[in-house]
mmCIF file of C-alpha atoms and ligand atoms in Angstrom:
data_model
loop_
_atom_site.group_PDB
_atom_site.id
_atom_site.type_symbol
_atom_site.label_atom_id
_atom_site.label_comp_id
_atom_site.label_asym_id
_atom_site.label_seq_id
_atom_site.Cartn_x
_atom_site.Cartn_y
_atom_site.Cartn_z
ATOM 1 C CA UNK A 1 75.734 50.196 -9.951
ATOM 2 C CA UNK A 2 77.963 52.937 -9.998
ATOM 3 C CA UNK A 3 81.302 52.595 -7.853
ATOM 4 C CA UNK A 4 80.958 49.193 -7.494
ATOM 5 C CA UNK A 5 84.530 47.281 -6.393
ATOM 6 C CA UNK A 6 84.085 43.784 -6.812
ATOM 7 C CA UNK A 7 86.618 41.124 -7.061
ATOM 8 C CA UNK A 8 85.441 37.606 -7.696
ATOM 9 C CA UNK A 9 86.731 34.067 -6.843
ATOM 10 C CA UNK A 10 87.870 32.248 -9.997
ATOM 11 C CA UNK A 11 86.703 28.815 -8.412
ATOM 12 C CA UNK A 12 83.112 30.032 -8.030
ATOM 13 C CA UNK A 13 80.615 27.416 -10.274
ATOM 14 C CA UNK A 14 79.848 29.588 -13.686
ATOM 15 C CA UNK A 15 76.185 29.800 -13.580
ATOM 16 C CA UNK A 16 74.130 29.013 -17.077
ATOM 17 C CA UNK A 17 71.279 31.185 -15.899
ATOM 18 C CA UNK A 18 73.395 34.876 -15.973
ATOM 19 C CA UNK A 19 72.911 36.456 -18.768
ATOM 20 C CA UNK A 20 74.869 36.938 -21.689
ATOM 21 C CA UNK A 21 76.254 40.506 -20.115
ATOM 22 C CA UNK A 22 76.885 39.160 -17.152
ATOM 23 C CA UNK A 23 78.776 36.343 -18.023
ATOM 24 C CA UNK A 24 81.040 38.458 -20.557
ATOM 25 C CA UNK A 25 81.168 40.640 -17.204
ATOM 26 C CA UNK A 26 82.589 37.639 -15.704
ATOM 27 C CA UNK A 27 85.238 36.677 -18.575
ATOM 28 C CA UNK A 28 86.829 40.151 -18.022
ATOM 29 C CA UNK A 29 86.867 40.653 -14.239
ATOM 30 C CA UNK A 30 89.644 41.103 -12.227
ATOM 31 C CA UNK A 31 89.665 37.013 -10.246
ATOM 32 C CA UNK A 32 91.843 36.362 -7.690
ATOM 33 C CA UNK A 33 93.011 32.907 -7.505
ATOM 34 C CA UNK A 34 93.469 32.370 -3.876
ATOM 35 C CA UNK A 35 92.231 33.432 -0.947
ATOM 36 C CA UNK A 36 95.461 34.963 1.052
ATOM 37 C CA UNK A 37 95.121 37.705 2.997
ATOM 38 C CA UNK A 38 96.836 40.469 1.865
ATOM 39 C CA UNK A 39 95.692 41.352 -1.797
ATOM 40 C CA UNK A 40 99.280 42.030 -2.982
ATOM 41 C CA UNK A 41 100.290 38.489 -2.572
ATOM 42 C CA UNK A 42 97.797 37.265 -4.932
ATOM 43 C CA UNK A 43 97.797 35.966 -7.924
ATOM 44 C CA UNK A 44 95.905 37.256 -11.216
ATOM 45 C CA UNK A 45 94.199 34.084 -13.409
ATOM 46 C CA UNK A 46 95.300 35.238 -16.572
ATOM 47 C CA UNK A 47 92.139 36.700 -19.090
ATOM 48 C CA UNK A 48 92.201 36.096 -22.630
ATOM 49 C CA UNK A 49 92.366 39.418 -24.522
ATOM 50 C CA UNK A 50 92.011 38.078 -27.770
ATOM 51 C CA UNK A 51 88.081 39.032 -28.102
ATOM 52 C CA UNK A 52 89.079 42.985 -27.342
ATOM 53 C CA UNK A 53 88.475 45.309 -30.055
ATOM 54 C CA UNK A 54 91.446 47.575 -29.677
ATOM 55 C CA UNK A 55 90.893 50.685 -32.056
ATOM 56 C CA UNK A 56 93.916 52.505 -31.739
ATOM 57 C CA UNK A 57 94.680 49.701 -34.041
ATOM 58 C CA UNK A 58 91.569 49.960 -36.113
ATOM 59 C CA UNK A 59 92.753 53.384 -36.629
ATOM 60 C CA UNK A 60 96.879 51.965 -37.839
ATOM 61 C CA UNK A 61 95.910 49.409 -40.254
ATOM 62 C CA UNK A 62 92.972 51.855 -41.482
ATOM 63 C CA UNK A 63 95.695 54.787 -42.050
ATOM 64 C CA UNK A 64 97.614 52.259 -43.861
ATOM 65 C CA UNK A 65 95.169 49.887 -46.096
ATOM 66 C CA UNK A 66 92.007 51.422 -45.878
ATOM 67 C CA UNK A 67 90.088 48.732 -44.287
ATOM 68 C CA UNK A 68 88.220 48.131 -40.944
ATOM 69 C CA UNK A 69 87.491 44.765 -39.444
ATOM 70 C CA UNK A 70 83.942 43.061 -40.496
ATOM 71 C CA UNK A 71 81.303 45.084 -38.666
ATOM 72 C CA UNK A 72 83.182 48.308 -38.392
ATOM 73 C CA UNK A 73 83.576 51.089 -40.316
ATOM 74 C CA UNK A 74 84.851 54.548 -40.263
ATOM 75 C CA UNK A 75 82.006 57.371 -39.916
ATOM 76 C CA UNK A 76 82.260 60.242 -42.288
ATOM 77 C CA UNK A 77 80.910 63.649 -40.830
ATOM 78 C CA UNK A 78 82.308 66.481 -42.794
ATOM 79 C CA UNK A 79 82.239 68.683 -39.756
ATOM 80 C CA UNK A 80 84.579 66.811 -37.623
ATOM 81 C CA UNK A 81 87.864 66.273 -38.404
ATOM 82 C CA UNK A 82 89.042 63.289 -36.416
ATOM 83 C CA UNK A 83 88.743 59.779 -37.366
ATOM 84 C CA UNK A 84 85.498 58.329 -35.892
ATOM 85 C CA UNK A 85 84.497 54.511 -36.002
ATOM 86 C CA UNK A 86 81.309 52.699 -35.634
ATOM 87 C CA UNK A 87 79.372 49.243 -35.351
ATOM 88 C CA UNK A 88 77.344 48.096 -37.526
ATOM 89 C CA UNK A 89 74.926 46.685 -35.044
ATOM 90 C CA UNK A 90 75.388 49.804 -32.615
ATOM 91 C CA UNK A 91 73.665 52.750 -34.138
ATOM 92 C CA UNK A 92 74.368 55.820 -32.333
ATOM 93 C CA UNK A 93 77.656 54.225 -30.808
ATOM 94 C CA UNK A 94 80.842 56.424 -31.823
ATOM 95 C CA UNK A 95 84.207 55.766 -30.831
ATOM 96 C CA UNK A 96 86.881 58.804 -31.073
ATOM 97 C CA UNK A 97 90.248 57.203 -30.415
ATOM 98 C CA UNK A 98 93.040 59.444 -29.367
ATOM 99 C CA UNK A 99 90.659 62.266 -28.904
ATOM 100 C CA UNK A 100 92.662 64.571 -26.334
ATOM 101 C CA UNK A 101 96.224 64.925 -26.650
ATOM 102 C CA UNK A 102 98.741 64.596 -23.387
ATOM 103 C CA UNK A 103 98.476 67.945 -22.899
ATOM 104 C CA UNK A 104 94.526 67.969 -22.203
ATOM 105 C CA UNK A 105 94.568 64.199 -20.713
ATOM 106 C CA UNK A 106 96.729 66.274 -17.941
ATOM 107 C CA UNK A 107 94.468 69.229 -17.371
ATOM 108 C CA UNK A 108 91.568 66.661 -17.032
ATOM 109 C CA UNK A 109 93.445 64.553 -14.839
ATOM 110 C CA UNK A 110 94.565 67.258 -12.569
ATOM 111 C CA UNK A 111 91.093 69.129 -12.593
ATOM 112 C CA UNK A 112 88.889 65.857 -11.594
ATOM 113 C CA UNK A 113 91.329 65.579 -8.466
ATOM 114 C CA UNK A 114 91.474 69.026 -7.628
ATOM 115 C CA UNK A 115 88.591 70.743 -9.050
ATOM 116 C CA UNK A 116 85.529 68.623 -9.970
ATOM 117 C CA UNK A 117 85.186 67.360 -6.240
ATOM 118 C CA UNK A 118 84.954 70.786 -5.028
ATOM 119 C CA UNK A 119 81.881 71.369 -2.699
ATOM 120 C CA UNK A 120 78.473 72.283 -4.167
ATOM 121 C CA UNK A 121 79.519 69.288 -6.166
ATOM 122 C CA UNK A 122 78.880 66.042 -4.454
ATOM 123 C CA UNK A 123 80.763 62.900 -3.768
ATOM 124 C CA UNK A 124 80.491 59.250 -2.836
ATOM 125 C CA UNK A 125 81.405 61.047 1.011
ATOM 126 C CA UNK A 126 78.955 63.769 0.770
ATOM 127 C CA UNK A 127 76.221 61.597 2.880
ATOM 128 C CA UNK A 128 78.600 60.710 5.632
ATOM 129 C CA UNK A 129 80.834 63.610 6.047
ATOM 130 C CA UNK A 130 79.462 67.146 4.466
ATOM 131 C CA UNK A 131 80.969 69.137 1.919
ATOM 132 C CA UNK A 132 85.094 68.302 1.916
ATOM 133 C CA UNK A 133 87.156 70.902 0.795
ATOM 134 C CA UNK A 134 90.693 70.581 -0.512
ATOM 135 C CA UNK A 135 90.494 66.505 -0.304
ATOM 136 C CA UNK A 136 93.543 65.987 -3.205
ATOM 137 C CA UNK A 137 95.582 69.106 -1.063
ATOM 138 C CA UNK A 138 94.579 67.472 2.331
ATOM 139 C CA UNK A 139 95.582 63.921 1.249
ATOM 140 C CA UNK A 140 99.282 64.974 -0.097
ATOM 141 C CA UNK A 141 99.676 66.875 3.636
ATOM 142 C CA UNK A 142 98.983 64.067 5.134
ATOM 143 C CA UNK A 143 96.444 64.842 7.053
ATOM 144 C CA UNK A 144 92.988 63.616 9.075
ATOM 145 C CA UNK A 145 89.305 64.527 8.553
ATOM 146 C CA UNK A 146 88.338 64.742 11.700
ATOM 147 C CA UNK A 147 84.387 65.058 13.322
ATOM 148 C CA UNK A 148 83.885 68.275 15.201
ATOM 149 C CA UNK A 149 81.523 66.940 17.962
ATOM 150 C CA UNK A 150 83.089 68.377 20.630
ATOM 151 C CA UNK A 151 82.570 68.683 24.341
ATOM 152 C CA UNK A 152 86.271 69.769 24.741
ATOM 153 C CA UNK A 153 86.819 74.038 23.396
ATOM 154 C CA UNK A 154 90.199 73.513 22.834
ATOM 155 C CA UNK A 155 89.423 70.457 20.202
ATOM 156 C CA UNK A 156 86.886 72.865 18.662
ATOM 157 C CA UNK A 157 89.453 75.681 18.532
ATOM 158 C CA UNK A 158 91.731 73.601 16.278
ATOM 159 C CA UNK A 159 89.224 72.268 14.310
ATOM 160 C CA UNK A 160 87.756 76.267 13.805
ATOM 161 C CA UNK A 161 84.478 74.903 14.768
ATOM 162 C CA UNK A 162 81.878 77.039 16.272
ATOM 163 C CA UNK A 163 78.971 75.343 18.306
ATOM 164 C CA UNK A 164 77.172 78.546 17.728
ATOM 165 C CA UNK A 165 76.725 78.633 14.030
ATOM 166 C CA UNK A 166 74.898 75.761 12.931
ATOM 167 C CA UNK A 167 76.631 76.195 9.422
ATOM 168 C CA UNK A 168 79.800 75.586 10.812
ATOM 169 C CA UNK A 169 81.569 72.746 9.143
ATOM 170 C CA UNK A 170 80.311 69.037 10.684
ATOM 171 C CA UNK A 171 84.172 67.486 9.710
ATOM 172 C CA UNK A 172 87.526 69.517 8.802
ATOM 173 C CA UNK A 173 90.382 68.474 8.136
ATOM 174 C CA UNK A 174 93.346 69.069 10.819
ATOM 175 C CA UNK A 175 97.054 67.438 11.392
ATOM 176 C CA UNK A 176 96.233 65.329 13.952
ATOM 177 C CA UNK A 177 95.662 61.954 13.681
ATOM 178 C CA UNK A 178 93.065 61.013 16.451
ATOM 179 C CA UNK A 179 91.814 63.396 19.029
ATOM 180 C CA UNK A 180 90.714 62.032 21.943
ATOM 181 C CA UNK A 181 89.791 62.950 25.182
ATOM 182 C CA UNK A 182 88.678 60.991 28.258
ATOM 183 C CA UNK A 183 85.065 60.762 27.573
ATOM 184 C CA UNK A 184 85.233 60.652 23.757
ATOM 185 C CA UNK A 185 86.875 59.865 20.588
ATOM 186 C CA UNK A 186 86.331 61.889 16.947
ATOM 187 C CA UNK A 187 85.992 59.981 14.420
ATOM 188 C CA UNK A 188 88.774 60.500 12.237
ATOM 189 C CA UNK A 189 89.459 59.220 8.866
ATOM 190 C CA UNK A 190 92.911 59.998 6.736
ATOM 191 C CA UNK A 191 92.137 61.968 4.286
ATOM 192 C CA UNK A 192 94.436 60.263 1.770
ATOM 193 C CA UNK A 193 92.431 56.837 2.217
ATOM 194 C CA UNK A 194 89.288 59.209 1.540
ATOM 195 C CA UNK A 195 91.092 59.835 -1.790
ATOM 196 C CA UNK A 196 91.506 56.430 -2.326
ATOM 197 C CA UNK A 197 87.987 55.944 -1.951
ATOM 198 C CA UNK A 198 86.771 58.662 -3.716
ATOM 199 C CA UNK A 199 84.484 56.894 -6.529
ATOM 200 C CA UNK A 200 81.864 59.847 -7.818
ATOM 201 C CA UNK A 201 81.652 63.447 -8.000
ATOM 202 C CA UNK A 202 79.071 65.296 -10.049
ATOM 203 C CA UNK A 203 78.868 68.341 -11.828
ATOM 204 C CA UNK A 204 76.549 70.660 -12.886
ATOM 205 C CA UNK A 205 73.169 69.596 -12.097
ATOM 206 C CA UNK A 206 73.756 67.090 -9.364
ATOM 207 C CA UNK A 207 72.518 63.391 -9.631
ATOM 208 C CA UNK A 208 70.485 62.098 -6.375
ATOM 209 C CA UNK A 209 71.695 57.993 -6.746
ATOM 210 C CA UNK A 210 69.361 57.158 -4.216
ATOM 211 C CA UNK A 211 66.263 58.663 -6.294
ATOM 212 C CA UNK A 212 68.391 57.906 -9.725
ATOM 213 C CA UNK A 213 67.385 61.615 -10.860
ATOM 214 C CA UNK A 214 68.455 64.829 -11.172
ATOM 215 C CA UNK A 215 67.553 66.674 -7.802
ATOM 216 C CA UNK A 216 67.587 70.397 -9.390
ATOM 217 C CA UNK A 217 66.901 71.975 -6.080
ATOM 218 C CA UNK A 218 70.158 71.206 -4.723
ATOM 219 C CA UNK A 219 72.845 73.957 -5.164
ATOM 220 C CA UNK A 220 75.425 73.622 -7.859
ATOM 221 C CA UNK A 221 77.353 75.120 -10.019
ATOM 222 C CA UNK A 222 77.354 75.483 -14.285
ATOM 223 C CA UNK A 223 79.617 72.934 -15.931
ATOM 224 C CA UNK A 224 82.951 74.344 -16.132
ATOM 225 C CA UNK A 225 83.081 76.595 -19.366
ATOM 226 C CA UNK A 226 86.594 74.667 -20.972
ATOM 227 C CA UNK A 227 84.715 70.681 -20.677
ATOM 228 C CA UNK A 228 81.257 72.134 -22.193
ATOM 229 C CA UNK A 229 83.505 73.555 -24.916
ATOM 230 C CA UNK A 230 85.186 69.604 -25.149
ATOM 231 C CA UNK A 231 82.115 67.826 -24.974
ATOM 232 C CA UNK A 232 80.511 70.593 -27.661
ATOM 233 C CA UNK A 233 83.300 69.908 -29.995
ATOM 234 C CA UNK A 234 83.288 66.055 -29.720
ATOM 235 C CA UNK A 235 79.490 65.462 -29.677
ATOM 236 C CA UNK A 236 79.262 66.858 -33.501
ATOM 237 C CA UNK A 237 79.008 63.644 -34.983
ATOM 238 C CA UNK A 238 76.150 62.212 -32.719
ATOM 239 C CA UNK A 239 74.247 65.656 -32.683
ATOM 240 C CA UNK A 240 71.011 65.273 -34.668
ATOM 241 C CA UNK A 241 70.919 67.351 -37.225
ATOM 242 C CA UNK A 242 73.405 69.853 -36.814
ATOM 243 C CA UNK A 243 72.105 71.452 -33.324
ATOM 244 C CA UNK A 244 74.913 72.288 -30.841
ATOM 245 C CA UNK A 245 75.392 69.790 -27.245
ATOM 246 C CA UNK A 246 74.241 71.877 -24.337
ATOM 247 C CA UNK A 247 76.504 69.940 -21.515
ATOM 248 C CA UNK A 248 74.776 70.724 -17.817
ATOM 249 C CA UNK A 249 75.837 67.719 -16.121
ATOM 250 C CA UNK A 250 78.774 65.367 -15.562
ATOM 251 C CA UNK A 251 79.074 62.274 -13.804
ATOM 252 C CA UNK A 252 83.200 61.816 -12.780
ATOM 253 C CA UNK A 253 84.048 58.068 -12.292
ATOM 254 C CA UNK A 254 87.443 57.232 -10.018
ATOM 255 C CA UNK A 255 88.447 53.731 -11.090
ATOM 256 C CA UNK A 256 91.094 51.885 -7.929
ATOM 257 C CA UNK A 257 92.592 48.672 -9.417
ATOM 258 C CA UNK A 258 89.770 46.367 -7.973
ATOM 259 C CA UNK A 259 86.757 48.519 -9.273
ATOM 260 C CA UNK A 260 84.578 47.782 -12.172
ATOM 261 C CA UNK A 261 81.040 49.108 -13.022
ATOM 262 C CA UNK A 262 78.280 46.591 -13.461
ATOM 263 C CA UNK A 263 76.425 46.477 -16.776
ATOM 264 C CA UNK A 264 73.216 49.527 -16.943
ATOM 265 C CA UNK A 265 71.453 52.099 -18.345
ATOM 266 C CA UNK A 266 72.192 55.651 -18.247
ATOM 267 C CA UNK A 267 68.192 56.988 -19.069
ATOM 268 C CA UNK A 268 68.125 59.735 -17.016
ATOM 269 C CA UNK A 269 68.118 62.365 -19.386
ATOM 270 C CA UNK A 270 65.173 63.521 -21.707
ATOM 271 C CA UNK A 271 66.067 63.577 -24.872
ATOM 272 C CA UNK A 272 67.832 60.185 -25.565
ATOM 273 C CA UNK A 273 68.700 61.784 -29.344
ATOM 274 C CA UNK A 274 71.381 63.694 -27.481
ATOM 275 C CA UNK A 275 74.984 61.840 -26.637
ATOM 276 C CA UNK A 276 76.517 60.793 -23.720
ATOM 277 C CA UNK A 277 80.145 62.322 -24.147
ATOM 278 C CA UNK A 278 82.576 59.975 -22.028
ATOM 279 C CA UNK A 279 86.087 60.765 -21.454
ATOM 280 C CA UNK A 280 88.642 58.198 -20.596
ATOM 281 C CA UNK A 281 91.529 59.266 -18.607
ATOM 282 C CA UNK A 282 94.611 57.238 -16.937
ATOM 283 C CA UNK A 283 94.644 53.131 -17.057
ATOM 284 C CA UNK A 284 93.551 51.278 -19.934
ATOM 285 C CA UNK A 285 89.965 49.702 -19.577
ATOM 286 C CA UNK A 286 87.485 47.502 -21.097
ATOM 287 C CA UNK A 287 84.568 48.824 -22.120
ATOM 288 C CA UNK A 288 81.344 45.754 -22.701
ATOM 289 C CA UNK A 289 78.803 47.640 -24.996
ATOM 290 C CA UNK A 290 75.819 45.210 -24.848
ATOM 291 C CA UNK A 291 72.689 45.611 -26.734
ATOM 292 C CA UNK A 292 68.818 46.514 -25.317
ATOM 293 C CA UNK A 293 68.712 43.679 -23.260
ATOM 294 C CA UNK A 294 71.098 41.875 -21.284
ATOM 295 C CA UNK A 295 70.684 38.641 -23.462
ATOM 296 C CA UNK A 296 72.486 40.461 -26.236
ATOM 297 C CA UNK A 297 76.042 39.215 -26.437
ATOM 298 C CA UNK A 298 78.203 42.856 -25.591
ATOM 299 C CA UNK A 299 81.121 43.906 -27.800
ATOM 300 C CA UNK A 300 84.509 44.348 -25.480
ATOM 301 C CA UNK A 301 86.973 47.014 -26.627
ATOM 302 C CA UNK A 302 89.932 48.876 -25.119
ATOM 303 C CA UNK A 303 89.316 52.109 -23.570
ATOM 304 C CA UNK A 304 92.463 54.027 -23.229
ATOM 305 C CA UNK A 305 93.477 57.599 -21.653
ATOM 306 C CA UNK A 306 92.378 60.205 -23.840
ATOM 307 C CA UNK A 307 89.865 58.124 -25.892
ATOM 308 C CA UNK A 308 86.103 59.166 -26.334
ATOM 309 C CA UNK A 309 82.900 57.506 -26.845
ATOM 310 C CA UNK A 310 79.377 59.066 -27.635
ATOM 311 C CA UNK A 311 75.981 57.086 -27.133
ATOM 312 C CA UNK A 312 73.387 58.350 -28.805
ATOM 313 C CA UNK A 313 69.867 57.581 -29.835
ATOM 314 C CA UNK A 314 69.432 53.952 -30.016
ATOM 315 C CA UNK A 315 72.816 53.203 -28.434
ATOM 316 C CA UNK A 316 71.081 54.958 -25.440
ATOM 317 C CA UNK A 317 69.191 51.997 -24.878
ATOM 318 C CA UNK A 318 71.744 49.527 -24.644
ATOM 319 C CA UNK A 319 73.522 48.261 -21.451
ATOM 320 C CA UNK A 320 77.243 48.994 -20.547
ATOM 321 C CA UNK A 321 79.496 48.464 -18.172
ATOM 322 C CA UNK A 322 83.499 48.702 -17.476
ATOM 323 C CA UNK A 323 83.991 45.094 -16.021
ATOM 324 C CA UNK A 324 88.104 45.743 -15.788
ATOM 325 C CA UNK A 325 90.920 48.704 -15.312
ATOM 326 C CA UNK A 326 94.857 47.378 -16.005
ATOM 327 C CA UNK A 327 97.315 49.047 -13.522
ATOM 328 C CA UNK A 328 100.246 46.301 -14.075
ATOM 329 C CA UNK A 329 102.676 47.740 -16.414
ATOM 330 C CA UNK A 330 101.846 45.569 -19.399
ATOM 331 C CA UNK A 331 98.405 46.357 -19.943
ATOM 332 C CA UNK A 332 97.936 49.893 -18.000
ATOM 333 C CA UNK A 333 99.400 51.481 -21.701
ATOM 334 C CA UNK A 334 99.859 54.803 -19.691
ATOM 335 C CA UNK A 335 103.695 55.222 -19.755
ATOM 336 C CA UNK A 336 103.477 58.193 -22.318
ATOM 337 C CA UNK A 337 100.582 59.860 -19.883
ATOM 338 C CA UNK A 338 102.942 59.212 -16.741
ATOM 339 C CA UNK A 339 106.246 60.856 -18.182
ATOM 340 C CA UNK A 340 104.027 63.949 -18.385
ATOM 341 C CA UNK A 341 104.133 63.820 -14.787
ATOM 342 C CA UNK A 342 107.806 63.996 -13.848
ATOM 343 C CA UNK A 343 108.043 67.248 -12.244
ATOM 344 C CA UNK A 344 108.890 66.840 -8.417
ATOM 345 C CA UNK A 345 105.507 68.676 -7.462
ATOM 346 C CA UNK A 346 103.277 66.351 -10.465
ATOM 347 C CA UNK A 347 104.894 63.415 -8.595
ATOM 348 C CA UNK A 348 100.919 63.061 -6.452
ATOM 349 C CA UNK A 349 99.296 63.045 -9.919
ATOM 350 C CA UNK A 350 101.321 60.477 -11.223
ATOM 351 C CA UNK A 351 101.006 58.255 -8.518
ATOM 352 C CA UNK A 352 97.343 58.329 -8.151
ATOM 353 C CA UNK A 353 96.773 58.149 -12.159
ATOM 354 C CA UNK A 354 99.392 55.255 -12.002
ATOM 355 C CA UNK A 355 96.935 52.960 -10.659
ATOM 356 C CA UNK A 356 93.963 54.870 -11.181
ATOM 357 C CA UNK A 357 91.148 55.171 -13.956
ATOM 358 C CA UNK A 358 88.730 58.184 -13.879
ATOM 359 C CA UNK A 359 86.197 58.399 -16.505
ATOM 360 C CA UNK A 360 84.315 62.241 -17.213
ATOM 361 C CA UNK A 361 80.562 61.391 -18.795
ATOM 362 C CA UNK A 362 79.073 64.631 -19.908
ATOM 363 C CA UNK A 363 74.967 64.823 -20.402
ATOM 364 C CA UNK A 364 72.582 67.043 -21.417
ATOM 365 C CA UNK A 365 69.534 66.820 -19.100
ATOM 366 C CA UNK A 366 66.817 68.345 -20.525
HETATM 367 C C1 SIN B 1 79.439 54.942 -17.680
HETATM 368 O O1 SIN B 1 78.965 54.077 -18.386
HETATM 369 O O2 SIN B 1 78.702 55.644 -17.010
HETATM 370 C C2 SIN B 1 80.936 55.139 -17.613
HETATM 371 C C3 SIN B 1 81.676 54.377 -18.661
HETATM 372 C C4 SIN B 1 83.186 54.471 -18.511
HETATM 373 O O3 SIN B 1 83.678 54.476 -17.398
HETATM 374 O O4 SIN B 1 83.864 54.513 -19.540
#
């Protein structure tokens, strides 16, 4: 259920049969309370955040008494040498808060909207529109992807596509908004509502969603070298046994303000002893960790930019989900990440992360 956007109506009957996840699913959820039209007229039912484990204060009152909250406690691993907290009825669940600093949130931020979406890597628009290149550059220039189908030469000549070469690029981007002639009209879409849309990329070995596995034979590239050296560095204390995380693949989340991500599995991989690394970046979220099945009552805590969790071993089996991103200025918590931003040519990155989540999970396949 990856991607999902789902906004719910409030006055919808609760129904006894969901399970326990999903009806924690549906606490959390963004509701609207109306109907109107247009979604910024509407208004939010307020959610009671009292239940939310929020560990960047786990961490405060544990700096300054010692103590963590009945089923918590902090996780001693002599090789690491940040503050790491666990549940007591999550083995293999580790939570890392405050694990990048601003610095690195911003390199992560800039490189999942630049980078990570880069063709071999894949996308939620892969299947409909090819390999995009330069999406984050095309959407700040304001301009149009735009289908070269042509009958017209001149239409091809702007869009540099040759009818000749049967690699030649299927959509590119150009400045014009709609090109029509008499016969036909290109489809067109703006590249900056592409951004908006942009939910998945993957890196590494790429992940077929439609098979849920790992289709090796498709091209890509090796993990960048500086995230398998972050996701080496914070997997230590979920590594069995000393061994060293071999990162090949990634999965890159974009949260909008609307999205969420049902409650599932991530059992893709071989070898569930290894960890999941996952990176939070941007908007504040709440993370459900539920237990094997999706009977067991989940435990909802903050996720926050620069935050990490590991799932490991038994924690592999247990369902999880991200029911809720905050982009209104009392919850989002992302004021220090945005003044990082204030440069006149940073301005793009700060408005997309302003209302924005993205989430980096880091695996090791085989
Ligand atoms: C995931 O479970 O795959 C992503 C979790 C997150 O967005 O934090």
């Amino acid at each position: 259920m990856y991607g999902t956007s789902e906004i719910v109506d409030a006055a919808a009957p609760v129904d006894a049969e969901r399970t326990a996840f999903r009806r924690t699913e549906k606490l959390y959820k963004l509701y609207k309370t109306q109907a109107p039209k247009s979604w910024k007229n509407q208004a939010h039912r307020k959610t009671d955040l009292s239940g939310v484990i929020d560990f960047h204060s786990v961490l405060e009152s544990f700096k300054q008494c010692g103590a963590t909250p009945a089923g918590i406690f902090k996780y001693e691993c002599r090789s690491f040498n940040r503050p790491v907290f666990c549940f007591e009825e999550r083995p293999g669940f580790y939570f890392i808060p405050g694990a990048l600093t601003d610095d690195e949130q911003v390199h992560w931020i800039r490189e999942s909207l630049i980078s990570f979406p880069q063709p071999p890597n894949r996308t939620n628009h892969t299947e409909a529109y090819g390999p995009i290149f330069g999406l984050f550059d095309a959407a700040q220039n304001n301009k149009v992807l735009v289908e070269a189908k042509s009958t017209s030469s001149e239409v091809d000549r702007i869009l540099g596509y040759d009818k000749t070469n049967l690699n030649s690029k299927r959509f590119s981007f150009s400045e014009y908004c709609m090109i029509t002639n008499n016969d036909e009209s290109y489809k067109s879409v703006a590249a900056s509502l592409l951004l908006r849309k942009l939910r998945w990329s993957t890196l590494g070995l790429q992940f077929d969603w439609s098979k849920r596995n790992y289709a090796v034979s498709l091209p890509h590239k090796r993990i960048p070298d500086d995230l398998c050296l972050v996701a080496k560095k914070m997997a230590v204390p979920a590594m069995p046994n000393g061994e060293e995380f071999q990162p090949e693949a990634a999965i890159v989340n974009y949260f909008g303000p609307s999205d969420m991500l049902g409650g599932h599995l991530d059992d893709m991989e071989k070898d569930w002893s290894k960890p999941i690394v996952s990176i939070s970046l941007g908007c504040k979220a709440i993370f459900l960790l539920g237990g094997k099945s999706r009977e067991d009552m989940p435990i909802a805590m903050f996720l926050r930019s620069g935050d990490i969790v590991l799932m490991a071993g038994e924690a592999r089996e247990c369902f999880h989900g991200v029911p809720r991103i905050f982009t209104d200025s009392e919850h989002a918590d992302n004021v220090d990440l945005l003044s990082q931003f204030s440069n006149e040519e940073d301005l793009c990155f700060r408005e997309y992360i302003k209302t924005s989540r993205i989430n980096i999970n880091i695996r090791q396949v085989n």
